[in-house]
Amino acid sequence: MLQRTLDLDPIETAEWRDAFDSVVALHGPERARFLLDQLVVMAHHSQIGWSPELVTPYANTIPVQAQQPYPGDLAIEEKLASLMRWNALAMVARANAAYGELGGHIASYASAADLFEVGFNHFFHGRNPQHGGDLVFFQPHSAPGVYARAFLEGRLSDQDLAHYRQELTAPSAGAKGLSSYPHPWLMPDFWQFPTGSMGLGPISSIYHARFMRYLTHRQLQDCNGRKVWGVFGDGEMDEPESMSALTLASREKLDNLVWVVNCNLQRLDGPVRGNGRIIDELEKLFRGAGWNVIKLVWGSDWDGLFARDHSQALLRVFANTVDGQMQTFAAKDGRFNRDSFFGQNPELAQLAQGMTDEQIDRLKRGGHDLVKIHAAYAAAARHSGQPTVILAHTKKGYGMGQAGQGKMTTHSQKKLDETALIAFRNRFNLPLSDEQATSLAFFKPAENSPEMQYLHGRRAALGGYVPQRQTQADVLPVPALNSYASFALQAEHKEMSTTMAFVRMLGQLLKDPVLGPRIVPIVADEARTFGMANLFKQVGIYSSVGQKYEPEDIGSVLSYREAMNGQILEEGISEAGAIASWTAAATSYSVHGLAMLPFYIYYSMFGFQRVGDAIWAAADQRARGFLLGATSGRTTLGGEGLQHQDGSSHLVAATIPNCKAYDPAFAGEMAVIIDHGMREMVTEQRDVFYYVTLMNENYAQPNLPADVENDILKGCYHFQGPVEHLPAHAPRVSLMGSGAILLEVLKAADLLAEQGIASDVFSVTSWSELARDGQQQEREAMAGRQSEVAFVQQQLMHSQGPIVAATDYVRAVPESVRAFVPEGRRYITLGTDGFGRSDTRAALRHFFEVDAASVVNAALYALGLPRQP
Ligand SMILES: Cc1ncc(C[n+]2csc(CCOP(=O)(O)OP(=O)(O)O)c2C)c(N)n1
């Protein structure tokens, strides 16, 4: 095949080029685009195997003539940006001078400062009664820059800055400790979105933007005019989560979403694409995914060079310069760049002729030029019908000079020597004496200075300070439990699974006139698995375009119904997407001041195990909502085998401080838990979320015994005592069971009774709540404060003999309460450690030794009685 670059007939080529040039000159770009589109159609028709390249030259997307005049005071903004840079640097360097172990980053914010500042001065809206506020996701390790700004804004004191990364010691100095990265859990009035785990910020921003559309389309809150901005790293784009929802954003036409990818070409260890060009790669990726791409490559001082470069020598050289080389140019001085970059050919050398080495050194990349940044942001903010990504070319460690700019090691640089500090001061014209610079003094101009007035004025014009986390939301009443769950409370031994019971309850709750509309059912392509298909018809599946087709099953009662005001979020096969979606809904109370109540139901194995880090981030973001781990347990989901059978989610759930995890056996227990959770989250407005496991095993559901509600919530209740006909002196055991394995425990109690052994059966609804209570009481006691007997101990005290605890989870789950069982009583745990596999439930329970026979065996062993054949 011939190379596309081989020109077989240069004269013919020149004619085509001239023709095209004259079209642009005479009829303008619109006509030129039209003709090109026509040619593309022809090329497709003729099947010549050609399509246009997705990548454009290494130059700014926005031509100089399309730039609007800068609406701000450039001189003041430059000064302010320099102050932010300084205070951010001083904060990190001071913390590390005092305690070398604290860590922190200087170079990332140094590259992102101007990108942040243009946003703060001109684009990021604060929330106030007139404007719902923009959502801004900040690159985590650039947090010092955001603190530096809040310091000038008067929202943080110099003492706070002096306690960067010292959250524990700060209060004793009357200061607020500043968290390493954006953590709403640690700074609940400040940060809105946790971004510290790379990749989660990007995907989360997409789902937050989509959720705003959902709120608007469902007429719950008008989010028009509000934007989601995200500043992310080019290295961060490697994370699968960063990329995984790009097409959702374009499919949903999320023009309320703008990403700024800070392309400083470096990550932690070295270049992002040393042997390639990350900007080209991302341009292709985003364009292919349907985004509007704005390349912000070169600063204004390059405009003149490009204008004089008639032979396009610059673009040709850029096309052959890989990022590793570009980084070297960033790290070296003007002299080097004159020789090595402009020295590459005579045309370039001529372009550089009129410039001093200093001027060459100061040639800005696009992401450091306020004017160019503004032009890109303005174009992004105006753009409609697509999300926008701005690929901003910067230098990592910008302005750190020999100490760090473009250096391989710059990411982790936390200290600068005196010479470097003075050089930095000089580089940014900072109003600091040598002494102030070398002692890393924070600097804040006088309140009445033009800079400070400008700073406050800009934020006032944009509606308030950013970031700022608010928590006021309407209190939602929860209907009486009996009104929607009496079938579960008084189940009269009807056979059903807890999943069926949950779905029935959800269907009822959705009908509640107040709470119903606030419920957000979320699935990742498993609604039918969980018997939720009836909800398709009842509340509809959310679609931003309604339903443009006649569903195949239109005649059926359960027909597939998509609607613009549909309530269910059907996220397709993306657990990462579904959990991001859940997080957006679960934090709506704070981000939008509108309490929503999401129920995300999924295969429990694909929760904590698959997207555990995203759940951790949701916890940090103070999510309120329900995660329903359906088809849970290692043996309850018989046929599905090793990768589906979950024996561990409760172990992980227990490690999340604001997650309350329950493994109820019966529909009535589950109803009590859901009811209480709803009250805790939307009525009392506590920052907790619930994880409840559900089973697909059908069995007879008993009536809920009287007065056990509180015990269910605390984690365990006495379900039944010994059968009456046994003599008083019969040997006794206590049996504890949770989830589906409680039924095995109950069978074991019958088998033991046949052997003359009396047992008390406890239904354990939450091992983690029991363990937490025990640990809490122990801590109180050790601190010499008033404490109570651990709740699990109190419950067990009314029984006698050894204790056998069995679950469908790994043994570590029931082991978590070992320390709190009454003294002197043997405690044996049975669990499902090991890989799952496929077989019947009975076979699996036998294999994992959690069936009734195994419980009996354990009880006999604990009693010192011979094993029955
Ligand atoms: C999931 C995850 N992995 C690794 C890290 C550690 N980490 C923090 S910043 C960073 C490099 C970031 O590079 P880039 O995104 O290019 O941003 P830059 O600092 O260069 O602007 C790494 C690896 C992290 N925070 N999260």
CSV table of N, CA and C and ligand atoms in Angstrom, one decimal, residues 105 108 111 139 141 181 196-198 232-237 239 262 264 266-268 272 396 411 613, ligand 1:
chain,number,residue,atom,x,y,z
A,105,HIS,N,3.1,18.5,47.8
A,105,HIS,CA,3.6,18.8,46.4
A,105,HIS,C,3.6,20.2,46.1
A,108,SER,N,3.0,20.4,41.0
A,108,SER,CA,1.7,20.3,40.3
A,108,SER,C,1.0,21.6,40.3
A,111,SER,N,2.3,24.2,38.1
A,111,SER,CA,1.9,24.1,36.7
A,111,SER,C,0.4,24.5,36.5
A,139,GLN,N,-7.7,19.1,41.1
A,139,GLN,CA,-6.6,18.1,41.1
A,139,GLN,C,-6.1,18.0,42.5
A,141,HIS,N,-3.5,17.0,44.4
A,141,HIS,CA,-2.2,17.4,44.9
A,141,HIS,C,-1.9,18.9,44.6
A,181,TYR,N,-5.4,16.4,50.8
A,181,TYR,CA,-6.1,16.4,49.5
A,181,TYR,C,-7.5,16.9,49.8
A,196,GLY,N,-8.6,12.6,45.7
A,196,GLY,CA,-7.3,12.1,46.0
A,196,GLY,C,-6.9,10.8,45.4
A,197,SER,N,-7.9,10.0,45.1
A,197,SER,CA,-7.6,8.7,44.4
A,197,SER,C,-7.8,9.0,42.9
A,198,MET,N,-6.7,9.0,42.2
A,198,MET,CA,-6.8,9.5,40.8
A,198,MET,C,-7.8,8.6,40.0
A,232,PHE,N,-7.9,18.1,35.9
A,232,PHE,CA,-7.2,16.8,36.2
A,232,PHE,C,-5.9,16.8,35.5
A,233,GLY,N,-5.1,15.7,35.9
A,233,GLY,CA,-3.8,15.6,35.3
A,233,GLY,C,-3.7,14.8,34.1
A,234,ASP,N,-2.7,15.0,33.2
A,234,ASP,CA,-2.6,14.2,32.0
A,234,ASP,C,-2.2,12.8,32.4
A,235,GLY,N,-1.4,12.6,33.5
A,235,GLY,CA,-1.1,11.2,33.9
A,235,GLY,C,-2.4,10.6,34.4
A,236,GLU,N,-3.2,11.3,35.1
A,236,GLU,CA,-4.4,10.8,35.6
A,236,GLU,C,-5.4,10.2,34.6
A,237,MET,N,-5.2,10.7,33.3
A,237,MET,CA,-6.1,10.1,32.3
A,237,MET,C,-5.8,8.7,32.0
A,239,GLU,N,-5.9,6.4,34.2
A,239,GLU,CA,-6.7,5.5,35.0
A,239,GLU,C,-8.0,5.1,34.2
A,262,ASN,N,-4.6,19.2,32.6
A,262,ASN,CA,-3.3,19.9,32.7
A,262,ASN,C,-2.2,19.0,32.1
A,264,ASN,N,1.1,18.8,31.6
A,264,ASN,CA,2.5,19.2,31.9
A,264,ASN,C,3.4,18.1,31.4
A,266,GLN,N,4.2,15.4,32.4
A,266,GLN,CA,4.9,14.6,33.4
A,266,GLN,C,3.8,14.0,34.4
A,267,ARG,N,4.2,12.9,34.9
A,267,ARG,CA,3.5,12.3,36.0
A,267,ARG,C,4.5,12.2,37.2
A,268,LEU,N,4.4,11.2,38.0
A,268,LEU,CA,5.2,11.2,39.2
A,268,LEU,C,6.6,10.7,38.8
A,272,VAL,N,4.7,11.4,30.9
A,272,VAL,CA,3.5,10.7,30.7
A,272,VAL,C,3.6,9.8,29.4
A,396,LYS,N,5.6,21.4,34.2
A,396,LYS,CA,5.5,21.0,35.6
A,396,LYS,C,6.6,21.7,36.4
A,411,HIS,N,8.0,16.1,40.9
A,411,HIS,CA,6.7,15.8,41.5
A,411,HIS,C,6.9,15.8,43.1
A,613,ASP,N,-12.9,1.4,46.2
A,613,ASP,CA,-12.3,2.7,46.4
A,613,ASP,C,-13.3,3.8,46.1
B,1,LIG,C1,-5.3,5.9,42.3
B,1,LIG,C2,-4.0,6.6,42.6
B,1,LIG,N1,-2.8,6.1,42.2
B,1,LIG,C3,-1.7,6.8,42.5
B,1,LIG,C4,-1.7,8.0,43.1
B,1,LIG,C5,-0.4,8.7,43.5
B,1,LIG,N2,-0.2,9.9,42.7
B,1,LIG,C6,-0.5,11.1,43.1
B,1,LIG,S1,-0.2,12.3,42.0
B,1,LIG,C7,0.4,11.2,40.9
B,1,LIG,C8,1.0,11.7,39.6
B,1,LIG,C9,0.0,12.6,38.9
B,1,LIG,O1,0.4,12.9,37.7
B,1,LIG,P1,-0.5,13.8,36.8
B,1,LIG,O2,-1.9,13.3,36.8
B,1,LIG,O3,0.1,13.9,35.4
B,1,LIG,O4,-0.6,15.2,37.5
B,1,LIG,P2,0.6,16.3,37.7
B,1,LIG,O5,1.0,16.3,39.1
B,1,LIG,O6,1.7,15.9,36.8
B,1,LIG,O7,-0.1,17.5,37.3
B,1,LIG,C10,0.4,9.9,41.4
B,1,LIG,C11,0.9,8.7,40.7
B,1,LIG,C12,-3.0,8.5,43.5
B,1,LIG,N3,-3.1,9.6,44.2
B,1,LIG,N4,-4.1,7.8,43.2
